[in-house]
Amino acid sequence: MAGLLGVAVLGAGHMGADHIRRLGQVVSGARVAAVADPDLDRAKEAVADLDGVTVHADPLAALAAPGVDAVLIASPGPAHEEPLLACFERGLPVLCEKPMVPGSTGALRVVEAEARLGHRLAQIGFMRRYDAEYGRLKSLLDGGGLGRPLMLHCTHRNVSSPPGFTSAMLINSSVSHEIDAARWLLGQELTAVTVLRPRPSAGAPEGLLDPQLVLFETDRGALVDVEVFVNCGFGYQVRCEAVCEQGSARIGEDHTMLVTAAGGAREEVAQDYLVRFADAYDREVQAWVDATRQGRVTGPSAWDGYASSVVAEAGVRALESGGRTAVALAPRPDLYADVSR
Amino acid sequence: MAGLLGVAVLGAGHMGADHIRRLGQVVSGARVAAVADPDLDRAKEAVADLDGVTVHADPLAALAAPGVDAVLIASPGPAHEEPLLACFERGLPVLCEKPMVPGSTGALRVVEAEARLGHRLAQIGFMRRYDAEYGRLKSLLDGGGLGRPLMLHCTHRNVSSPPGFTSAMLINSSVSHEIDAARWLLGQELTAVTVLRPRPSAGAPEGLLDPQLVLFETDRGALVDVEVFVNCGFGYQVRCEAVCEQGSARIGEDHTMLVTAAGGAREEVAQDYLVRFADAYDREVQAWVDATRQGRVTGPSAWDGYASSVVAEAGVRALESGGRTAVALAPRPDLYADVSR
Amino acid sequence: MAGLLGVAVLGAGHMGADHIRRLGQVVSGARVAAVADPDLDRAKEAVADLDGVTVHADPLAALAAPGVDAVLIASPGPAHEEPLLACFERGLPVLCEKPMVPGSTGALRVVEAEARLGHRLAQIGFMRRYDAEYGRLKSLLDGGGLGRPLMLHCTHRNVSSPPGFTSAMLINSSVSHEIDAARWLLGQELTAVTVLRPRPSAGAPEGLLDPQLVLFETDRGALVDVEVFVNCGFGYQVRCEAVCEQGSARIGEDHTMLVTAAGGAREEVAQDYLVRFADAYDREVQAWVDATRQGRVTGPSAWDGYASSVVAEAGVRALESGGRTAVALAPRPDLYADVSR
Amino acid sequence: MAGLLGVAVLGAGHMGADHIRRLGQVVSGARVAAVADPDLDRAKEAVADLDGVTVHADPLAALAAPGVDAVLIASPGPAHEEPLLACFERGLPVLCEKPMVPGSTGALRVVEAEARLGHRLAQIGFMRRYDAEYGRLKSLLDGGGLGRPLMLHCTHRNVSSPPGFTSAMLINSSVSHEIDAARWLLGQELTAVTVLRPRPSAGAPEGLLDPQLVLFETDRGALVDVEVFVNCGFGYQVRCEAVCEQGSARIGEDHTMLVTAAGGAREEVAQDYLVRFADAYDREVQAWVDATRQGRVTGPSAWDGYASSVVAEAGVRALESGGRTAVALAPRPDLYADVSR
């Protein structure tokens, strides 16, 4: 099995099982070496078609399993910090699903630990950076042909929210994607956030403030507005318009098939993020495997994971207070000075 | 009533009544002076809201009525030739709905009569020339920025055909619009026609060859293909793509409102030509009134009406024979040498 | 000239001259009877092609001119109040361009004067209500098929601002269109406004806060956000997306011709509001003429003009303060209880 | 290296090198075991980054190299027949780029040889069947929701043709993609072909009949028209509209990013088939690797390759004669009775 990157996957739930399938059947250059999940049966089921995979209840045991060259963390957010720090100790490259660590305090501990190492080991799973349309928009903005970006208008809609989804989760789970995408597209940090709460939709569960309009300010004077609406009823829709000094550019309006029949012309709207961003997930993991095999660490950094946590926390406070909340980041370690912008 | 153009309208059916409404309520500078229809009750009903209109069973009587300065012919095609020739005798400007005269023999008589007069009096009702989108496409082609046009791909779809609609009428009633539009857009005469007949749609009445694919060749080597489908079931849809040496241009894809709801994103499709081309009809009649008040005759000429008849006749023969049919036009009188191209 | 509505047009500048042309050549059922402008030469020039029009320096003299049945006010905003009140005294129906009266105090005087009359005479020139796309969106929302509207996302962009344009004018001149459109589309009053100011575009004149993001709250819990950007450099672009409980609908994305050539596929963007809304202006004036000839007053009312003034004033205060500003309307007179919703 | 499919790649030119890269870096479950090219240096260069690959001048030697489990033929068309037959003798699964064999005589020999084997080994490289948009259109048509397909309108445009491109190659190289796509989408054989030749574009090399309009009839009465224009100057554009009894569906209008700047709204048009269909190539090869590892043969069959050759030959005759040319297929061996429809 020489040459293939042996990966320990932590978590065999929805996302973890999908990554196991991806590493085994889609991505080249890697193989699944170990899987950890508190539910051992679930872990076994996820690797039923694969050979040579060890299964563990304890994530740290999976890290120590034979043939493990790198780690992919897809367990629930609160379970991320411990294995991240363990990866740093063992020198294991790690791809960690978002949120890196749910709160900013824990996220800062991860940043500081990696900064002490002096080199990057972690890539955070902000997969929109690997989406082809986002990539084109980033290139366009970086190219400068439209001048400086002034505003981003973003839309993030889901058909319906899962049980137990809270008003705060619209921000720290859903909008966290836009938080990273805005930082990355603009190459700017977010400095303040305000959340407007229209009267909730009749389609939202009792008590859920859905939709919300979330407004971010940046350190170079740009504005980002995000409509987040997780019970829109019709589809999964992610759009972004960058308004620049000399023009605007929009993505997320994908017309892949136009059907005209009685009732008018219709286009499909994706129902799910795994459909809309299937290629982005593939590219993300492939890029991580490729870089890891070459001994490099690229992509979204622990700093990006930390900054996202801080902004999301400020967003939740803004949601609760109804006012504008400033965002306070810790000083940025030198390790992340030139990363990902 | 000084200054308003007094118009005699021949025919008070669907199209005639619409033109009476247009002259009375939409168009400025004109008034309805007389109406003729064999069904006097229908004529009276059409002018119920108007003052000072005389009503006639005989079209020639309407032409002679007091206050008639010009004539609009909206009676059935076979009734057009006589009043057209009468208008020429009396020197009355006339706007004649299409078809000018159903067969090419009668159409040629009209052309020859007007050519003998030595000046134009007739404008033919090819209203697509007054549609804003067609106008933009014509300007683009005439501007030459895309190089020489090589092909036109046209679509002409109706929800369903009226009772009694025949296979030949797909050509001489429906496609006759594309015949004129192609001649006008390209500034070329059509020289041959071939009609392809796919297996008819289950949605077409028994025996009707619907859809058809009609192919025209032009005197400067361009090709025009027209999908005509008069029982498409979903809407009235008229599209045209001009493929040129340096680019292509399309019209007829109008997106006026995009609605996204469960089931996907939808756009309306117009159900009817009176909706799709409402503005074009208004512009056509307004342009005719304006020109007539200034003593000018502009717009589609009797030659255009004649050429359309000849091509449509050749098309019907091509439909019946299954082969390619050449188009033979009479020599073009000098009167029409520089017109409308 | 029996039957034609004789109109006195006040103001013969850009907008006034366009309305004179419209009444004379486009709209049916009306004629220009008198024109007033302090610059008599300009007034004379505007009516050079028309017969039977008297020309005046004093607007009140024009109101008293022979043959005047109704009044169209197209003079600068500060000159509106006096002739509006004079029309009420004389019982003359009046179409008044926006802003009805620049400040809310004067606007309220107009409302109160008309309320004292006990019947409406004034229609205010919010012409977006007559645009076909806005009309379809209004019908869709009123139909209720998409559920209750939750948010409107609006864009209002101009190529460049005229000399002397101030930061406040982005709100009280440009956004005033969205203020009325939002009130009309939603059938709700606006209750608070916040203005966000990203770093101005390099394309904006020194000192102009351009673009701005203006946020309105309504009395039934909807949110309206407006990007106003009057030096966007590329075109005149007015878009509106209504996000409802069961779907969203967008207008203003008009695709009238798609040209594909080296460099990609291109669509035209209108450069000017007179182009984009040409038909809306025609429909507005035609509707006013038709209603007036029938003795009715329809369309946007003096209350709509007043409400727009109050909201615009609150918006300017919000721009200056950087905070949220509540909107306080006077009690609504019974006359306007059922109007235009 | 247990478990990875060892592939011999024949041909290390443009297409071959791309497939070598794909097998080595994109596709999971496979590795390049051997490469053959008459130009040994080119072969060596193509595998410079790979380990354990043997390089050969003789394709048959590559088939016999150690570790070869399957074969991918990417050499020029005339070199396909011999290794295809050799694969059949050795029982090697083979993915063969189009054209399977340039002439229908040779193509029939391949079909007959595989039919004698009694089971399929060959998959032909009609990669549009693996494109996501084509896949959606196929599903829609198979689902039957739009009724029976009546016509396909296809567009196939390239920026410019390579040196030496002939008028016949517009059909047997370019349109051959539409030939297979039409057979697959409709599940029907093509029975006749007519080629219309508008006056060539000034942008086409001297003597090249470009563009052409190619018309196919099918055994169940559908029509397929294809505009092929290989010097269109602006991009690589592949579109397909299926007109059915109850609606129409279009693909190939991909809007991935809409940029609005001075000059209008623009969308990118892909410049190259490797860009437009990059994902389809990946999916095609991945599907072949997956099926081969499971001992199955799926995808386009040798019969599809043969039928495509016959239709292309008839097309070239139709181009030369200017008339309609019937298509005569040999009887279909039972092996292909149920394949790929």
JSON list of C-alpha atoms in Angstrom, two decimals, chain B residues 205-263:
[
{"chain": "B", "resi": 205, "resn": "PRO", "atom": "CA", "xyz": [-55.20, 17.04, -33.45]},
{"chain": "B", "resi": 206, "resn": "GLU", "atom": "CA", "xyz": [-55.48, 13.89, -35.58]},
{"chain": "B", "resi": 207, "resn": "GLY", "atom": "CA", "xyz": [-53.99, 14.48, -39.00]},
{"chain": "B", "resi": 208, "resn": "LEU", "atom": "CA", "xyz": [-52.14, 17.71, -38.24]},
{"chain": "B", "resi": 209, "resn": "LEU", "atom": "CA", "xyz": [-48.42, 17.59, -39.06]},
{"chain": "B", "resi": 210, "resn": "ASP", "atom": "CA", "xyz": [-47.27, 19.40, -35.95]},
{"chain": "B", "resi": 211, "resn": "PRO", "atom": "CA", "xyz": [-44.44, 20.20, -35.25]},
{"chain": "B", "resi": 212, "resn": "GLN", "atom": "CA", "xyz": [-42.53, 20.92, -38.46]},
{"chain": "B", "resi": 213, "resn": "LEU", "atom": "CA", "xyz": [-38.98, 22.06, -39.09]},
{"chain": "B", "resi": 214, "resn": "VAL", "atom": "CA", "xyz": [-38.91, 24.55, -41.94]},
{"chain": "B", "resi": 215, "resn": "LEU", "atom": "CA", "xyz": [-35.61, 25.38, -43.62]},
{"chain": "B", "resi": 216, "resn": "PHE", "atom": "CA", "xyz": [-35.07, 28.43, -45.81]},
{"chain": "B", "resi": 217, "resn": "GLU", "atom": "CA", "xyz": [-32.09, 29.32, -47.98]},
{"chain": "B", "resi": 218, "resn": "THR", "atom": "CA", "xyz": [-31.38, 32.93, -48.91]},
{"chain": "B", "resi": 219, "resn": "ASP", "atom": "CA", "xyz": [-29.97, 34.67, -51.95]},
{"chain": "B", "resi": 220, "resn": "ARG", "atom": "CA", "xyz": [-26.73, 35.37, -50.13]},
{"chain": "B", "resi": 221, "resn": "GLY", "atom": "CA", "xyz": [-26.16, 31.91, -48.73]},
{"chain": "B", "resi": 222, "resn": "ALA", "atom": "CA", "xyz": [-27.63, 32.18, -45.25]},
{"chain": "B", "resi": 223, "resn": "LEU", "atom": "CA", "xyz": [-29.81, 29.45, -43.72]},
{"chain": "B", "resi": 224, "resn": "VAL", "atom": "CA", "xyz": [-32.95, 29.92, -41.65]},
{"chain": "B", "resi": 225, "resn": "ASP", "atom": "CA", "xyz": [-34.45, 27.09, -39.64]},
{"chain": "B", "resi": 226, "resn": "VAL", "atom": "CA", "xyz": [-37.81, 27.44, -37.97]},
{"chain": "B", "resi": 227, "resn": "GLU", "atom": "CA", "xyz": [-39.33, 25.06, -35.47]},
{"chain": "B", "resi": 228, "resn": "VAL", "atom": "CA", "xyz": [-43.04, 25.65, -35.70]},
{"chain": "B", "resi": 229, "resn": "PHE", "atom": "CA", "xyz": [-45.08, 23.82, -33.05]},
{"chain": "B", "resi": 230, "resn": "VAL", "atom": "CA", "xyz": [-48.62, 25.05, -32.62]},
{"chain": "B", "resi": 231, "resn": "ASN", "atom": "CA", "xyz": [-49.71, 22.56, -29.96]},
{"chain": "B", "resi": 232, "resn": "CYS", "atom": "CA", "xyz": [-46.73, 22.74, -27.63]},
{"chain": "B", "resi": 233, "resn": "GLY", "atom": "CA", "xyz": [-49.04, 22.94, -24.65]},
{"chain": "B", "resi": 234, "resn": "PHE", "atom": "CA", "xyz": [-47.14, 25.39, -22.49]},
{"chain": "B", "resi": 235, "resn": "GLY", "atom": "CA", "xyz": [-47.11, 28.83, -24.00]},
{"chain": "B", "resi": 236, "resn": "TYR", "atom": "CA", "xyz": [-46.59, 31.27, -26.80]},
{"chain": "B", "resi": 237, "resn": "GLN", "atom": "CA", "xyz": [-42.88, 31.37, -27.38]},
{"chain": "B", "resi": 238, "resn": "VAL", "atom": "CA", "xyz": [-41.08, 33.22, -30.15]},
{"chain": "B", "resi": 239, "resn": "ARG", "atom": "CA", "xyz": [-37.30, 33.08, -30.14]},
{"chain": "B", "resi": 240, "resn": "CYS", "atom": "CA", "xyz": [-34.63, 33.95, -32.66]},
{"chain": "B", "resi": 241, "resn": "GLU", "atom": "CA", "xyz": [-30.89, 33.36, -32.56]},
{"chain": "B", "resi": 242, "resn": "ALA", "atom": "CA", "xyz": [-28.72, 34.97, -35.22]},
{"chain": "B", "resi": 243, "resn": "VAL", "atom": "CA", "xyz": [-25.44, 33.12, -35.70]},
{"chain": "B", "resi": 244, "resn": "CYS", "atom": "CA", "xyz": [-22.88, 35.45, -37.26]},
{"chain": "B", "resi": 245, "resn": "GLU", "atom": "CA", "xyz": [-19.25, 35.22, -38.24]},
{"chain": "B", "resi": 246, "resn": "GLN", "atom": "CA", "xyz": [-18.09, 36.75, -34.99]},
{"chain": "B", "resi": 247, "resn": "GLY", "atom": "CA", "xyz": [-20.76, 35.93, -32.47]},
{"chain": "B", "resi": 248, "resn": "SER", "atom": "CA", "xyz": [-24.36, 35.04, -31.90]},
{"chain": "B", "resi": 249, "resn": "ALA", "atom": "CA", "xyz": [-27.30, 36.97, -30.48]},
{"chain": "B", "resi": 250, "resn": "ARG", "atom": "CA", "xyz": [-30.58, 35.69, -29.08]},
{"chain": "B", "resi": 251, "resn": "ILE", "atom": "CA", "xyz": [-33.89, 37.29, -28.32]},
{"chain": "B", "resi": 252, "resn": "GLY", "atom": "CA", "xyz": [-37.13, 35.94, -26.93]},
{"chain": "B", "resi": 253, "resn": "GLU", "atom": "CA", "xyz": [-35.81, 34.52, -23.67]},
{"chain": "B", "resi": 254, "resn": "ASP", "atom": "CA", "xyz": [-37.45, 37.26, -21.65]},
{"chain": "B", "resi": 255, "resn": "HIS", "atom": "CA", "xyz": [-36.97, 36.94, -17.93]},
{"chain": "B", "resi": 256, "resn": "THR", "atom": "CA", "xyz": [-39.40, 39.34, -16.37]},
{"chain": "B", "resi": 257, "resn": "MET", "atom": "CA", "xyz": [-39.92, 37.69, -13.03]},
{"chain": "B", "resi": 258, "resn": "LEU", "atom": "CA", "xyz": [-38.17, 34.71, -11.53]},
{"chain": "B", "resi": 259, "resn": "VAL", "atom": "CA", "xyz": [-40.14, 32.95, -8.82]},
{"chain": "B", "resi": 260, "resn": "THR", "atom": "CA", "xyz": [-38.42, 30.36, -6.67]},
{"chain": "B", "resi": 261, "resn": "ALA", "atom": "CA", "xyz": [-40.66, 28.11, -4.63]},
{"chain": "B", "resi": 262, "resn": "ALA", "atom": "CA", "xyz": [-41.00, 24.43, -3.88]},
{"chain": "B", "resi": 263, "resn": "GLY", "atom": "CA", "xyz": [-40.37, 22.68, -7.17]}
]
